[in-house]
């Protein structure tokens, strides 16, 4: 899965915002706010990492169980899918 073209993440005063650019902006104007962890997940998706790879990385980084990390990753991925931002 990967992030579709036409979406960018920019830093805002209180975190990060995902918005549309180019042709995607004409068809689907969107603005999502991401916290720090969601921003990390976004970056790993942009780098082509799988959900399993992201889960493992976050589990190690934050010293949490893989189950807890997976719940967070699934929640963000589901939100991005719902908005039509991810492709398989």
GROMACS .gro file of C-alpha atoms in nm:
model
   88
    1UNK     CA    1   0.000   0.000   0.000
    2UNK     CA    2   0.119   0.350  -0.071
    3UNK     CA    3   0.006   0.708  -0.051
    4UNK     CA    4  -0.151   0.832  -0.373
    5UNK     CA    5   0.002   1.117  -0.568
    6UNK     CA    6  -0.156   1.453  -0.496
    7UNK     CA    7  -0.128   1.443  -0.116
    8UNK     CA    8   0.137   1.613   0.093
    9UNK     CA    9   0.216   1.644   0.461
   10UNK     CA   10   0.320   1.983   0.597
   11UNK     CA   11   0.416   2.090   0.946
   12UNK     CA   12   0.172   2.322   1.121
   13UNK     CA   13   0.190   2.510   1.448
   14UNK     CA   14   0.045   2.215   1.644
   15UNK     CA   15   0.153   1.907   1.448
   16UNK     CA   16   0.120   1.804   1.087
   17UNK     CA   17  -0.147   1.848   0.822
   18UNK     CA   18  -0.218   1.637   0.514
   19UNK     CA   19  -0.371   1.821   0.224
   20UNK     CA   20  -0.426   1.784  -0.148
   21UNK     CA   21  -0.223   1.943  -0.426
   22UNK     CA   22  -0.240   1.960  -0.804
   23UNK     CA   23  -0.520   1.779  -0.985
   24UNK     CA   24  -0.621   1.596  -0.668
   25UNK     CA   25  -0.700   1.934  -0.511
   26UNK     CA   26  -0.961   1.997  -0.783
   27UNK     CA   27  -1.134   1.664  -0.721
   28UNK     CA   28  -1.097   1.599  -0.350
   29UNK     CA   29  -1.017   1.887  -0.118
   30UNK     CA   30  -0.910   1.742   0.213
   31UNK     CA   31  -0.723   1.844   0.523
   32UNK     CA   32  -0.629   1.597   0.797
   33UNK     CA   33  -0.436   1.669   1.114
   34UNK     CA   34  -0.173   1.416   1.221
   35UNK     CA   35  -0.008   1.382   1.559
   36UNK     CA   36   0.358   1.286   1.587
   37UNK     CA   37   0.306   0.910   1.567
   38UNK     CA   38   0.059   0.937   1.280
   39UNK     CA   39   0.317   1.154   1.102
   40UNK     CA   40   0.577   0.881   1.149
   41UNK     CA   41   0.336   0.624   1.005
   42UNK     CA   42   0.273   0.857   0.707
   43UNK     CA   43   0.649   0.887   0.646
   44UNK     CA   44   0.699   0.510   0.659
   45UNK     CA   45   0.410   0.458   0.416
   46UNK     CA   46   0.570   0.714   0.183
   47UNK     CA   47   0.892   0.512   0.208
   48UNK     CA   48   0.704   0.199   0.095
   49UNK     CA   49   0.699   0.020   0.429
   50UNK     CA   50   0.429  -0.242   0.490
   51UNK     CA   51   0.192  -0.229   0.787
   52UNK     CA   52   0.389  -0.513   0.947
   53UNK     CA   53   0.718  -0.326   0.906
   54UNK     CA   54   0.566  -0.010   1.053
   55UNK     CA   55   0.420  -0.204   1.346
   56UNK     CA   56   0.756  -0.366   1.422
   57UNK     CA   57   0.941  -0.033   1.403
   58UNK     CA   58   0.697   0.145   1.634
   59UNK     CA   59   0.691  -0.146   1.878
   60UNK     CA   60   1.069  -0.125   1.918
   61UNK     CA   61   1.090   0.256   1.918
   62UNK     CA   62   0.821   0.307   2.183
   63UNK     CA   63   0.883  -0.020   2.373
   64UNK     CA   64   0.523  -0.133   2.338
   65UNK     CA   65   0.369  -0.466   2.245
   66UNK     CA   66   0.323  -0.545   1.879
   67UNK     CA   67  -0.050  -0.570   1.944
   68UNK     CA   68  -0.069  -0.216   2.078
   69UNK     CA   69   0.146  -0.087   1.791
   70UNK     CA   70  -0.070  -0.277   1.540
   71UNK     CA   71  -0.388  -0.120   1.680
   72UNK     CA   72  -0.244   0.228   1.624
   73UNK     CA   73  -0.113   0.149   1.278
   74UNK     CA   74  -0.445  -0.007   1.175
   75UNK     CA   75  -0.636   0.298   1.298
   76UNK     CA   76  -0.425   0.541   1.094
   77UNK     CA   77  -0.426   0.320   0.784
   78UNK     CA   78  -0.804   0.277   0.808
   79UNK     CA   79  -0.847   0.656   0.831
   80UNK     CA   80  -0.626   0.713   0.528
   81UNK     CA   81  -0.812   0.445   0.330
   82UNK     CA   82  -1.146   0.597   0.426
   83UNK     CA   83  -1.031   0.932   0.285
   84UNK     CA   84  -0.909   0.763  -0.036
   85UNK     CA   85  -0.546   0.857   0.026
   86UNK     CA   86  -0.398   0.504   0.012
   87UNK     CA   87  -0.372   0.268  -0.281
   88UNK     CA   88  -0.302  -0.104  -0.257
   0.00000   0.00000   0.00000
